[in-house]
Amino acid sequence: MWDVGGVVAFFGQVDVERKSTKKKHNPLPNSPSVRLFDNLHTQSFISVLQGLSLMSSNTAPSSSGGAGSADPTSTRRHSKRPKYSRFTQQELPACKPILTPRWVISAFMLVSIVFIPIGVVSLFASRDVIEIIDRYETDCIPTPFRSDKVGYIQGPGDKKCNRTLKVTKNMKHPIYVYYQLDNFYQNHRRYVKSRSDQQLRDPKSENQVDACKPEDKAGGQPVVPCGLIAWSLFNDTYSFSRKKQQLTEPLTVNKKDISWKSDRDHKFGKKVFPKNFQNGTLRGGASLDPSKPLSEQEDLIVWMRTAALPTFRKLYGKIEVDLEAGDELHVTLENNYNTYSFSGKKKLVLSTTSWIGGRNDFLGIAYLTVGGLCFFLAMAFTVVYLVKPRQLGDPSYLSWNRNPGGH
């Protein structure tokens, strides 16, 4: 409990000492600065008394509980102080390591020892992947039409093209067949949003095509599947045959299970069938079989998973036999897809896989870069520590302990 009388006596003592000091040292007792000090002193004294009065009223016992009883929860109920806990007061056990030069050098060296071997192994695994890449968008245009590629690809007629690929190394099955598109921005905002996920799942939602414009309806009827993504479905086709020891045999491309299982099971309905698809005035890409549900149209499912970058590959199928070095692959393709309007490129890719997936040197190069940088820093800190050591926690290095010259 605060002693109001003691506070008054304290301020009185301070006032006496102030006046005696003022008489000794202040030649102008009635100056404005002295009067200002007196006013501030008086105001602070009054503020303290008011605060003590308020605290006394808050802690006074309740009249309803009798003179000798007080509500034990009244103070807790009116208090804004948070409940005490070691977590809120930051009193939990904590590890506060001191980064000495030896610890820093050891940490950098440990990272380099771990990362560099991982990078080397990843890079060798990536280099073990065998790829055959064939760019064909220009070669599959007849020479007389190469001055007007867009007119040729949009015109009628057969657009078959024969390509020959040479197998330079043994390729073990499964051999994945991809088509690669360059300069195709599937991540464009309007393109990505032009779809109806509810329509793809539920046959009762075929009229929910508001987000699919401009490919939402054809002839006044809703399009299933609607939107620009489905409308622009890739429609180049490939068929393969192998020439081995003067014998030619066809190669079957397996197009089953080329999409994500989660997409087949949850994003594309088993009772949703294509309806009114590619019936508009402008044809975008491939057609769909109206007798097969969307969950079985795996070319569409693969295409509908949009790519994040303008250069991407999508799985076309799998070849389930081994290919040997020296084999010749004859590819008969139909060059139907229009990439000439936006200067795009088309490539056919055959690839094997390793334990890290397809061929991608980025992972190995990233590990080698980080490991090499850590090794360089460890060596540099070691040289500095040996050539010019310094005592840990030396206060002479503090800025206020240095002379103006900085030495």
mmCIF file of C-alpha atoms in Angstrom:
data_model
loop_
_atom_site.group_PDB
_atom_site.id
_atom_site.type_symbol
_atom_site.label_atom_id
_atom_site.label_comp_id
_atom_site.label_asym_id
_atom_site.label_seq_id
_atom_site.Cartn_x
_atom_site.Cartn_y
_atom_site.Cartn_z
ATOM 1 C CA MET A 1 0.000 0.000 0.000
ATOM 2 C CA TRP A 2 1.360 3.401 -0.952
ATOM 3 C CA ASP A 3 1.929 5.876 1.935
ATOM 4 C CA VAL A 4 0.461 9.183 0.757
ATOM 5 C CA GLY A 5 1.918 11.025 3.718
ATOM 6 C CA GLY A 6 5.363 9.694 2.899
ATOM 7 C CA VAL A 7 5.045 10.882 -0.676
ATOM 8 C CA VAL A 8 3.963 14.354 0.483
ATOM 9 C CA ALA A 9 6.900 14.519 2.882
ATOM 10 C CA PHE A 10 9.253 13.406 0.089
ATOM 11 C CA PHE A 11 8.069 16.148 -2.268
ATOM 12 C CA GLY A 12 8.243 18.661 0.600
ATOM 13 C CA GLN A 13 11.849 17.680 1.263
ATOM 14 C CA VAL A 14 12.615 18.022 -2.445
ATOM 15 C CA ASP A 15 10.953 21.441 -2.466
ATOM 16 C CA VAL A 16 13.016 22.651 0.496
ATOM 17 C CA GLU A 17 16.228 21.447 -1.121
ATOM 18 C CA ARG A 18 15.247 23.077 -4.414
ATOM 19 C CA LYS A 19 14.592 26.420 -2.761
ATOM 20 C CA SER A 20 17.882 26.332 -0.856
ATOM 21 C CA THR A 21 19.732 25.429 -4.014
ATOM 22 C CA LYS A 22 17.957 28.157 -5.922
ATOM 23 C CA LYS A 23 19.017 30.766 -3.349
ATOM 24 C CA LYS A 24 22.636 29.698 -3.601
ATOM 25 C CA HIS A 25 23.040 29.327 -7.318
ATOM 26 C CA ASN A 26 20.265 31.319 -8.978
ATOM 27 C CA PRO A 27 20.819 35.082 -9.018
ATOM 28 C CA LEU A 28 17.402 35.632 -10.692
ATOM 29 C CA PRO A 29 14.751 33.873 -8.566
ATOM 30 C CA ASN A 30 11.860 35.440 -10.489
ATOM 31 C CA SER A 31 13.152 34.546 -13.967
ATOM 32 C CA PRO A 32 10.805 32.763 -16.435
ATOM 33 C CA SER A 33 12.841 29.555 -16.315
ATOM 34 C CA VAL A 34 12.445 29.322 -12.534
ATOM 35 C CA ARG A 35 8.714 29.942 -12.747
ATOM 36 C CA LEU A 36 8.435 27.230 -15.399
ATOM 37 C CA PHE A 37 10.285 24.794 -13.139
ATOM 38 C CA ASP A 38 7.926 25.612 -10.252
ATOM 39 C CA ASN A 39 4.876 24.979 -12.404
ATOM 40 C CA LEU A 40 6.225 21.638 -13.649
ATOM 41 C CA HIS A 41 7.121 20.594 -10.106
ATOM 42 C CA THR A 42 3.627 21.417 -8.859
ATOM 43 C CA GLN A 43 1.943 19.607 -11.761
ATOM 44 C CA SER A 44 4.025 16.449 -11.236
ATOM 45 C CA PHE A 45 3.177 16.459 -7.528
ATOM 46 C CA ILE A 46 -0.544 16.735 -8.280
ATOM 47 C CA SER A 47 -0.327 13.933 -10.900
ATOM 48 C CA VAL A 48 1.316 11.569 -8.404
ATOM 49 C CA LEU A 49 -1.369 12.262 -5.804
ATOM 50 C CA GLN A 50 -4.141 11.638 -8.327
ATOM 51 C CA GLY A 51 -2.526 8.334 -9.362
ATOM 52 C CA LEU A 52 -2.234 7.198 -5.745
ATOM 53 C CA SER A 53 -5.859 8.122 -5.127
ATOM 54 C CA LEU A 54 -6.972 6.106 -8.155
ATOM 55 C CA MET A 55 -4.967 3.061 -7.056
ATOM 56 C CA SER A 56 -6.445 3.281 -3.581
ATOM 57 C CA SER A 57 -9.971 3.344 -4.985
ATOM 58 C CA ASN A 58 -9.302 0.314 -7.221
ATOM 59 C CA THR A 59 -7.887 -1.787 -4.394
ATOM 60 C CA ALA A 60 -10.480 -0.802 -1.771
ATOM 61 C CA PRO A 61 -12.653 -3.668 -0.416
ATOM 62 C CA SER A 62 -16.135 -4.071 -1.816
ATOM 63 C CA SER A 63 -18.951 -2.596 0.272
ATOM 64 C CA SER A 64 -21.228 -5.553 -0.467
ATOM 65 C CA GLY A 65 -18.802 -8.014 1.040
ATOM 66 C CA GLY A 66 -18.521 -6.344 4.414
ATOM 67 C CA ALA A 67 -15.851 -4.157 5.925
ATOM 68 C CA GLY A 68 -13.290 -6.894 6.447
ATOM 69 C CA SER A 69 -13.805 -8.894 3.250
ATOM 70 C CA ALA A 70 -12.591 -8.150 -0.311
ATOM 71 C CA ASP A 71 -13.244 -9.799 -3.631
ATOM 72 C CA PRO A 72 -10.044 -11.793 -4.407
ATOM 73 C CA THR A 73 -10.834 -11.856 -8.136
ATOM 74 C CA SER A 74 -11.494 -8.133 -8.521
ATOM 75 C CA THR A 75 -7.843 -7.255 -9.019
ATOM 76 C CA ARG A 76 -7.299 -10.132 -11.432
ATOM 77 C CA ARG A 77 -10.513 -9.281 -13.289
ATOM 78 C CA HIS A 78 -9.557 -5.644 -13.867
ATOM 79 C CA SER A 79 -5.860 -6.264 -14.491
ATOM 80 C CA LYS A 80 -4.518 -6.202 -18.025
ATOM 81 C CA ARG A 81 -1.383 -8.082 -17.100
ATOM 82 C CA PRO A 82 -1.096 -11.305 -19.160
ATOM 83 C CA LYS A 83 -0.978 -14.637 -17.418
ATOM 84 C CA TYR A 84 2.536 -15.621 -16.526
ATOM 85 C CA SER A 85 4.155 -18.430 -18.448
ATOM 86 C CA ARG A 86 7.726 -19.306 -19.275
ATOM 87 C CA PHE A 87 6.889 -19.153 -22.967
ATOM 88 C CA THR A 88 5.479 -15.607 -22.942
ATOM 89 C CA GLN A 89 8.312 -14.405 -20.733
ATOM 90 C CA GLN A 90 10.909 -16.092 -22.973
ATOM 91 C CA GLU A 91 12.340 -18.139 -20.148
ATOM 92 C CA LEU A 92 12.393 -21.514 -21.926
ATOM 93 C CA PRO A 93 15.719 -23.309 -22.318
ATOM 94 C CA ALA A 94 17.527 -22.083 -25.407
ATOM 95 C CA CYS A 95 20.732 -22.860 -27.209
ATOM 96 C CA LYS A 96 22.827 -19.793 -27.920
ATOM 97 C CA PRO A 97 25.942 -20.984 -29.715
ATOM 98 C CA ILE A 98 28.953 -18.730 -29.870
ATOM 99 C CA LEU A 99 30.248 -18.645 -33.441
ATOM 100 C CA THR A 100 33.954 -18.973 -32.875
ATOM 101 C CA PRO A 101 36.271 -19.165 -35.912
ATOM 102 C CA ARG A 102 36.721 -22.897 -35.424
ATOM 103 C CA TRP A 103 32.976 -23.512 -35.407
ATOM 104 C CA VAL A 104 32.434 -21.426 -38.547
ATOM 105 C CA ILE A 105 35.279 -23.106 -40.429
ATOM 106 C CA SER A 106 34.073 -26.552 -39.358
ATOM 107 C CA ALA A 107 30.485 -25.793 -40.474
ATOM 108 C CA PHE A 108 31.577 -24.609 -43.929
ATOM 109 C CA MET A 109 33.869 -27.603 -44.317
ATOM 110 C CA LEU A 110 31.109 -30.018 -43.296
ATOM 111 C CA VAL A 111 28.691 -28.546 -45.858
ATOM 112 C CA SER A 112 31.307 -28.813 -48.592
ATOM 113 C CA ILE A 113 32.115 -32.433 -47.671
ATOM 114 C CA VAL A 114 28.406 -33.366 -47.894
ATOM 115 C CA PHE A 115 27.358 -31.294 -50.918
ATOM 116 C CA ILE A 116 30.216 -31.920 -53.318
ATOM 117 C CA PRO A 117 29.816 -35.739 -53.450
ATOM 118 C CA ILE A 118 26.029 -35.371 -53.806
ATOM 119 C CA GLY A 119 26.554 -32.956 -56.677
ATOM 120 C CA VAL A 120 29.003 -35.280 -58.435
ATOM 121 C CA VAL A 121 26.677 -38.297 -58.075
ATOM 122 C CA SER A 122 23.645 -36.294 -59.266
ATOM 123 C CA LEU A 123 25.530 -34.950 -62.257
ATOM 124 C CA PHE A 124 26.716 -38.418 -63.311
ATOM 125 C CA ALA A 125 23.193 -39.804 -62.884
ATOM 126 C CA SER A 126 21.841 -37.025 -65.076
ATOM 127 C CA ARG A 127 24.480 -37.697 -67.725
ATOM 128 C CA ASP A 128 23.501 -41.392 -67.771
ATOM 129 C CA VAL A 129 20.075 -40.431 -69.120
ATOM 130 C CA ILE A 130 19.982 -40.895 -72.900
ATOM 131 C CA GLU A 131 17.944 -38.489 -74.981
ATOM 132 C CA ILE A 132 17.113 -38.264 -78.661
ATOM 133 C CA ILE A 133 15.769 -34.833 -79.623
ATOM 134 C CA ASP A 134 14.403 -33.985 -83.055
ATOM 135 C CA ARG A 135 13.147 -30.516 -83.936
ATOM 136 C CA TYR A 136 10.750 -30.767 -86.841
ATOM 137 C CA GLU A 137 8.474 -27.713 -87.113
ATOM 138 C CA THR A 138 10.438 -26.292 -90.063
ATOM 139 C CA ASP A 139 11.587 -29.504 -91.755
ATOM 140 C CA CYS A 140 8.021 -30.799 -91.893
ATOM 141 C CA ILE A 141 6.864 -27.830 -93.958
ATOM 142 C CA PRO A 142 7.282 -28.451 -97.695
ATOM 143 C CA THR A 143 9.838 -26.132 -99.244
ATOM 144 C CA PRO A 144 7.345 -24.256 -101.477
ATOM 145 C CA PHE A 145 5.207 -23.351 -98.438
ATOM 146 C CA ARG A 146 7.952 -22.223 -96.060
ATOM 147 C CA SER A 147 7.339 -18.586 -96.925
ATOM 148 C CA ASP A 148 3.776 -18.912 -95.591
ATOM 149 C CA LYS A 149 3.899 -21.463 -92.797
ATOM 150 C CA VAL A 150 0.731 -20.236 -91.103
ATOM 151 C CA GLY A 151 -1.253 -20.532 -94.312
ATOM 152 C CA TYR A 152 0.017 -24.060 -94.852
ATOM 153 C CA ILE A 153 -0.723 -25.295 -91.326
ATOM 154 C CA GLN A 154 -4.232 -23.785 -91.367
ATOM 155 C CA GLY A 155 -5.045 -25.059 -94.850
ATOM 156 C CA PRO A 156 -6.565 -28.415 -95.783
ATOM 157 C CA GLY A 157 -4.649 -31.450 -96.914
ATOM 158 C CA ASP A 158 -2.478 -34.207 -95.531
ATOM 159 C CA LYS A 159 0.376 -32.971 -93.332
ATOM 160 C CA LYS A 160 2.261 -36.218 -92.744
ATOM 161 C CA CYS A 161 5.989 -36.044 -92.303
ATOM 162 C CA ASN A 162 8.582 -38.829 -92.117
ATOM 163 C CA ARG A 163 11.576 -38.519 -89.832
ATOM 164 C CA THR A 164 14.516 -40.858 -89.178
ATOM 165 C CA LEU A 165 16.208 -41.021 -85.773
ATOM 166 C CA LYS A 166 19.487 -42.776 -85.021
ATOM 167 C CA VAL A 167 19.971 -44.591 -81.708
ATOM 168 C CA THR A 168 23.558 -43.976 -80.575
ATOM 169 C CA LYS A 169 23.468 -45.808 -77.210
ATOM 170 C CA ASN A 170 21.511 -48.660 -75.714
ATOM 171 C CA MET A 171 18.234 -47.436 -74.275
ATOM 172 C CA LYS A 172 16.439 -49.599 -71.726
ATOM 173 C CA HIS A 173 12.679 -49.536 -71.446
ATOM 174 C CA PRO A 174 10.531 -47.803 -70.572
ATOM 175 C CA ILE A 175 11.492 -45.145 -73.102
ATOM 176 C CA TYR A 176 9.396 -42.028 -72.620
ATOM 177 C CA VAL A 177 8.118 -40.132 -75.642
ATOM 178 C CA TYR A 178 7.616 -36.400 -75.086
ATOM 179 C CA TYR A 179 6.613 -33.477 -77.221
ATOM 180 C CA GLN A 180 8.355 -30.224 -76.400
ATOM 181 C CA LEU A 181 7.011 -26.763 -77.147
ATOM 182 C CA ASP A 182 9.046 -23.559 -76.986
ATOM 183 C CA ASN A 183 7.706 -20.029 -76.661
ATOM 184 C CA PHE A 184 4.257 -21.290 -75.608
ATOM 185 C CA TYR A 185 3.062 -19.381 -72.527
ATOM 186 C CA GLN A 186 0.661 -21.725 -70.801
ATOM 187 C CA ASN A 187 1.132 -19.650 -67.638
ATOM 188 C CA HIS A 188 -0.698 -16.628 -69.094
ATOM 189 C CA ARG A 189 -3.300 -15.528 -66.550
ATOM 190 C CA ARG A 190 -6.259 -15.467 -68.933
ATOM 191 C CA TYR A 191 -5.262 -18.826 -70.402
ATOM 192 C CA VAL A 192 -4.835 -20.514 -67.007
ATOM 193 C CA LYS A 193 -8.203 -19.284 -65.703
ATOM 194 C CA SER A 194 -10.110 -20.336 -68.837
ATOM 195 C CA ARG A 195 -11.412 -23.645 -67.492
ATOM 196 C CA SER A 196 -14.190 -25.029 -65.290
ATOM 197 C CA ASP A 197 -12.921 -27.557 -62.771
ATOM 198 C CA GLN A 198 -16.424 -28.274 -61.489
ATOM 199 C CA GLN A 199 -17.597 -29.059 -65.018
ATOM 200 C CA LEU A 200 -14.705 -31.492 -65.460
ATOM 201 C CA ARG A 201 -15.723 -33.414 -62.314
ATOM 202 C CA ASP A 202 -19.505 -33.354 -62.214
ATOM 203 C CA PRO A 203 -21.830 -34.173 -65.149
ATOM 204 C CA LYS A 204 -24.527 -32.011 -63.558
ATOM 205 C CA SER A 205 -22.311 -28.914 -63.837
ATOM 206 C CA GLU A 206 -21.920 -28.818 -67.616
ATOM 207 C CA ASN A 207 -23.606 -25.387 -67.739
ATOM 208 C CA GLN A 208 -21.036 -23.773 -65.426
ATOM 209 C CA VAL A 209 -18.976 -22.178 -68.174
ATOM 210 C CA ASP A 210 -18.709 -18.585 -66.931
ATOM 211 C CA ALA A 211 -14.919 -18.792 -66.521
ATOM 212 C CA CYS A 212 -14.372 -20.436 -69.906
ATOM 213 C CA LYS A 213 -14.915 -17.497 -72.230
ATOM 214 C CA PRO A 214 -14.412 -17.207 -75.152
ATOM 215 C CA GLU A 215 -14.657 -21.017 -75.560
ATOM 216 C CA ASP A 216 -17.717 -21.494 -73.354
ATOM 217 C CA LYS A 217 -20.510 -22.254 -75.824
ATOM 218 C CA ALA A 218 -20.911 -23.330 -79.436
ATOM 219 C CA GLY A 219 -24.239 -22.998 -81.192
ATOM 220 C CA GLY A 220 -25.850 -21.871 -77.945
ATOM 221 C CA GLN A 221 -24.905 -25.100 -76.160
ATOM 222 C CA PRO A 222 -22.188 -25.477 -73.484
ATOM 223 C CA VAL A 223 -18.880 -26.986 -74.499
ATOM 224 C CA VAL A 224 -17.545 -29.905 -72.456
ATOM 225 C CA PRO A 225 -14.685 -29.499 -71.628
ATOM 226 C CA CYS A 226 -14.811 -25.740 -71.995
ATOM 227 C CA GLY A 227 -12.063 -23.129 -71.950
ATOM 228 C CA LEU A 228 -8.968 -22.169 -73.883
ATOM 229 C CA ILE A 229 -6.770 -24.875 -72.339
ATOM 230 C CA ALA A 230 -8.886 -27.772 -73.582
ATOM 231 C CA TRP A 231 -9.602 -25.989 -76.875
ATOM 232 C CA SER A 232 -5.864 -25.695 -77.650
ATOM 233 C CA LEU A 233 -5.138 -29.404 -77.027
ATOM 234 C CA PHE A 234 -1.948 -30.565 -78.775
ATOM 235 C CA ASN A 235 -2.844 -32.605 -81.884
ATOM 236 C CA ASP A 236 0.421 -33.725 -83.501
ATOM 237 C CA THR A 237 0.595 -37.533 -83.660
ATOM 238 C CA TYR A 238 3.556 -39.907 -83.824
ATOM 239 C CA SER A 239 3.943 -43.534 -84.902
ATOM 240 C CA PHE A 240 7.224 -45.441 -84.708
ATOM 241 C CA SER A 241 8.896 -48.353 -86.428
ATOM 242 C CA ARG A 242 12.364 -49.777 -85.916
ATOM 243 C CA LYS A 243 14.781 -50.951 -88.580
ATOM 244 C CA LYS A 244 17.088 -53.586 -87.164
ATOM 245 C CA GLN A 245 19.336 -55.796 -89.315
ATOM 246 C CA GLN A 246 17.391 -55.008 -92.474
ATOM 247 C CA LEU A 247 14.126 -55.850 -90.709
ATOM 248 C CA THR A 248 11.458 -53.265 -89.935
ATOM 249 C CA GLU A 249 9.084 -53.810 -87.052
ATOM 250 C CA PRO A 250 6.487 -51.421 -85.639
ATOM 251 C CA LEU A 251 6.875 -50.029 -82.153
ATOM 252 C CA THR A 252 3.795 -49.640 -80.036
ATOM 253 C CA VAL A 253 3.432 -46.481 -77.985
ATOM 254 C CA ASN A 254 1.626 -47.136 -74.698
ATOM 255 C CA LYS A 255 -0.549 -44.173 -73.782
ATOM 256 C CA LYS A 256 -1.997 -45.644 -70.595
ATOM 257 C CA ASP A 257 -1.103 -44.199 -67.188
ATOM 258 C CA ILE A 258 0.761 -41.255 -68.676
ATOM 259 C CA SER A 259 -1.167 -38.789 -66.476
ATOM 260 C CA TRP A 260 -1.202 -38.288 -62.728
ATOM 261 C CA LYS A 261 -3.384 -40.786 -60.904
ATOM 262 C CA SER A 262 -4.718 -38.047 -58.629
ATOM 263 C CA ASP A 263 -5.894 -36.108 -61.691
ATOM 264 C CA ARG A 264 -7.678 -39.138 -63.143
ATOM 265 C CA ASP A 265 -9.367 -40.005 -59.862
ATOM 266 C CA HIS A 266 -10.310 -36.586 -58.505
ATOM 267 C CA LYS A 267 -10.191 -33.874 -61.181
ATOM 268 C CA PHE A 268 -11.800 -35.560 -64.185
ATOM 269 C CA GLY A 269 -15.119 -37.312 -63.736
ATOM 270 C CA LYS A 270 -15.776 -40.871 -64.818
ATOM 271 C CA LYS A 271 -19.291 -39.885 -65.896
ATOM 272 C CA VAL A 272 -18.359 -36.703 -67.753
ATOM 273 C CA PHE A 273 -18.231 -37.109 -71.532
ATOM 274 C CA PRO A 274 -17.066 -34.634 -74.192
ATOM 275 C CA LYS A 275 -19.947 -32.708 -75.671
ATOM 276 C CA ASN A 276 -20.045 -30.076 -78.401
ATOM 277 C CA PHE A 277 -16.234 -29.995 -78.365
ATOM 278 C CA GLN A 278 -14.356 -28.320 -81.271
ATOM 279 C CA ASN A 279 -17.648 -27.469 -82.967
ATOM 280 C CA GLY A 280 -17.016 -23.725 -83.090
ATOM 281 C CA THR A 281 -16.071 -21.617 -86.068
ATOM 282 C CA LEU A 282 -12.368 -21.790 -85.190
ATOM 283 C CA ARG A 283 -10.733 -25.114 -84.449
ATOM 284 C CA GLY A 284 -8.039 -25.010 -81.792
ATOM 285 C CA GLY A 285 -6.455 -28.439 -81.543
ATOM 286 C CA ALA A 286 -7.238 -32.123 -81.192
ATOM 287 C CA SER A 287 -10.700 -33.650 -80.974
ATOM 288 C CA LEU A 288 -11.899 -35.952 -78.220
ATOM 289 C CA ASP A 289 -13.716 -39.267 -78.390
ATOM 290 C CA PRO A 290 -17.304 -38.519 -77.243
ATOM 291 C CA SER A 291 -17.778 -42.146 -76.137
ATOM 292 C CA LYS A 292 -14.957 -42.063 -73.572
ATOM 293 C CA PRO A 293 -15.225 -40.260 -70.223
ATOM 294 C CA LEU A 294 -12.762 -37.486 -69.467
ATOM 295 C CA SER A 295 -11.025 -39.636 -66.845
ATOM 296 C CA GLU A 296 -9.836 -41.904 -69.672
ATOM 297 C CA GLN A 297 -8.768 -39.151 -72.070
ATOM 298 C CA GLU A 298 -5.213 -39.002 -70.786
ATOM 299 C CA ASP A 299 -3.853 -36.773 -73.535
ATOM 300 C CA LEU A 300 -6.301 -34.130 -72.348
ATOM 301 C CA ILE A 301 -5.434 -34.699 -68.672
ATOM 302 C CA VAL A 302 -1.714 -34.270 -69.390
ATOM 303 C CA TRP A 303 -2.349 -31.114 -71.406
ATOM 304 C CA MET A 304 -4.654 -29.570 -68.804
ATOM 305 C CA ARG A 305 -1.873 -29.574 -66.218
ATOM 306 C CA THR A 306 -0.441 -26.257 -67.366
ATOM 307 C CA ALA A 307 3.288 -25.561 -67.438
ATOM 308 C CA ALA A 308 4.955 -22.788 -65.471
ATOM 309 C CA LEU A 309 7.562 -21.894 -68.092
ATOM 310 C CA PRO A 310 7.284 -21.106 -71.814
ATOM 311 C CA THR A 311 9.480 -24.111 -72.695
ATOM 312 C CA PHE A 312 8.007 -27.377 -71.490
ATOM 313 C CA ARG A 313 7.671 -31.070 -72.227
ATOM 314 C CA LYS A 314 4.568 -33.203 -71.914
ATOM 315 C CA LEU A 315 4.396 -36.957 -71.967
ATOM 316 C CA TYR A 316 2.976 -38.474 -75.155
ATOM 317 C CA GLY A 317 3.474 -42.160 -74.349
ATOM 318 C CA LYS A 318 5.930 -44.941 -73.511
ATOM 319 C CA ILE A 319 7.823 -47.463 -75.622
ATOM 320 C CA GLU A 320 7.995 -50.731 -73.690
ATOM 321 C CA VAL A 321 10.936 -52.371 -75.500
ATOM 322 C CA ASP A 322 14.691 -51.829 -75.391
ATOM 323 C CA LEU A 323 16.460 -49.996 -78.175
ATOM 324 C CA GLU A 324 19.997 -50.920 -79.104
ATOM 325 C CA ALA A 325 22.799 -48.782 -80.415
ATOM 326 C CA GLY A 326 22.693 -48.619 -84.207
ATOM 327 C CA ASP A 327 18.919 -49.003 -84.519
ATOM 328 C CA GLU A 328 17.080 -46.657 -86.841
ATOM 329 C CA LEU A 329 13.719 -45.289 -85.816
ATOM 330 C CA HIS A 330 11.321 -44.238 -88.535
ATOM 331 C CA VAL A 331 8.787 -41.739 -87.280
ATOM 332 C CA THR A 332 5.622 -40.914 -89.165
ATOM 333 C CA LEU A 333 4.115 -37.781 -87.688
ATOM 334 C CA GLU A 334 1.229 -35.533 -88.542
ATOM 335 C CA ASN A 335 2.272 -31.909 -88.319
ATOM 336 C CA ASN A 336 -1.083 -30.396 -87.341
ATOM 337 C CA TYR A 337 -0.392 -28.103 -84.397
ATOM 338 C CA ASN A 338 0.003 -24.423 -85.222
ATOM 339 C CA THR A 339 3.038 -22.954 -83.475
ATOM 340 C CA TYR A 340 3.952 -20.759 -86.421
ATOM 341 C CA SER A 341 1.594 -17.940 -85.443
ATOM 342 C CA PHE A 342 3.707 -17.156 -82.370
ATOM 343 C CA SER A 343 7.157 -18.311 -83.611
ATOM 344 C CA GLY A 344 7.022 -21.444 -81.491
ATOM 345 C CA LYS A 345 9.151 -24.547 -81.817
ATOM 346 C CA LYS A 346 8.181 -28.209 -81.758
ATOM 347 C CA LYS A 347 10.450 -31.087 -80.791
ATOM 348 C CA LEU A 348 10.072 -34.825 -80.448
ATOM 349 C CA VAL A 349 11.991 -36.224 -77.488
ATOM 350 C CA LEU A 350 12.783 -39.846 -76.599
ATOM 351 C CA SER A 351 14.333 -40.251 -73.174
ATOM 352 C CA THR A 352 15.246 -42.799 -70.558
ATOM 353 C CA THR A 353 15.254 -42.089 -66.835
ATOM 354 C CA SER A 354 17.528 -42.609 -63.847
ATOM 355 C CA TRP A 355 16.999 -42.594 -60.091
ATOM 356 C CA ILE A 356 16.731 -38.791 -60.154
ATOM 357 C CA GLY A 357 14.262 -38.745 -63.060
ATOM 358 C CA GLY A 358 14.942 -37.294 -66.486
ATOM 359 C CA ARG A 359 18.011 -35.474 -67.666
ATOM 360 C CA ASN A 360 18.544 -32.285 -65.685
ATOM 361 C CA ASP A 361 21.989 -31.017 -64.775
ATOM 362 C CA PHE A 362 20.694 -28.208 -62.574
ATOM 363 C CA LEU A 363 20.521 -30.258 -59.361
ATOM 364 C CA GLY A 364 24.101 -31.509 -59.654
ATOM 365 C CA ILE A 365 25.457 -28.098 -60.640
ATOM 366 C CA ALA A 366 23.625 -26.450 -57.732
ATOM 367 C CA TYR A 367 25.099 -28.888 -55.196
ATOM 368 C CA LEU A 368 28.589 -28.471 -56.650
ATOM 369 C CA THR A 369 28.274 -24.683 -56.611
ATOM 370 C CA VAL A 370 27.171 -24.495 -52.979
ATOM 371 C CA GLY A 371 29.730 -27.092 -51.870
ATOM 372 C CA GLY A 372 32.556 -25.361 -53.750
ATOM 373 C CA LEU A 373 31.625 -21.959 -52.321
ATOM 374 C CA CYS A 374 31.560 -23.336 -48.769
ATOM 375 C CA PHE A 375 34.949 -24.998 -49.307
ATOM 376 C CA PHE A 376 36.413 -21.712 -50.575
ATOM 377 C CA LEU A 377 35.047 -19.809 -47.566
ATOM 378 C CA ALA A 378 36.394 -22.440 -45.174
ATOM 379 C CA MET A 379 39.859 -22.142 -46.698
ATOM 380 C CA ALA A 380 39.726 -18.331 -46.686
ATOM 381 C CA PHE A 381 38.655 -18.160 -43.028
ATOM 382 C CA THR A 382 41.350 -20.668 -42.098
ATOM 383 C CA VAL A 383 44.059 -18.530 -43.702
ATOM 384 C CA VAL A 384 42.773 -15.383 -41.995
ATOM 385 C CA TYR A 385 42.549 -17.187 -38.654
ATOM 386 C CA LEU A 386 46.132 -18.480 -38.915
ATOM 387 C CA VAL A 387 47.738 -15.360 -40.364
ATOM 388 C CA LYS A 388 45.984 -12.721 -38.280
ATOM 389 C CA PRO A 389 44.316 -14.300 -35.248
ATOM 390 C CA ARG A 390 42.346 -12.239 -32.771
ATOM 391 C CA GLN A 391 41.155 -12.901 -29.247
ATOM 392 C CA LEU A 392 37.487 -13.819 -28.906
ATOM 393 C CA GLY A 393 35.482 -10.982 -27.336
ATOM 394 C CA ASP A 394 38.325 -8.465 -27.443
ATOM 395 C CA PRO A 395 36.744 -5.113 -26.374
ATOM 396 C CA SER A 396 39.468 -3.140 -28.115
ATOM 397 C CA TYR A 397 37.696 -3.772 -31.440
ATOM 398 C CA LEU A 398 34.583 -1.914 -30.309
ATOM 399 C CA SER A 399 34.005 1.371 -32.103
ATOM 400 C CA TRP A 400 33.983 3.469 -28.931
ATOM 401 C CA ASN A 401 37.343 1.998 -27.851
ATOM 402 C CA ARG A 402 39.112 3.083 -31.041
ATOM 403 C CA ASN A 403 40.831 6.407 -31.601
ATOM 404 C CA PRO A 404 39.610 8.786 -34.329
ATOM 405 C CA GLY A 405 42.043 7.218 -36.796
ATOM 406 C CA GLY A 406 40.238 3.893 -36.584
ATOM 407 C CA HIS A 407 43.348 1.976 -35.395
#
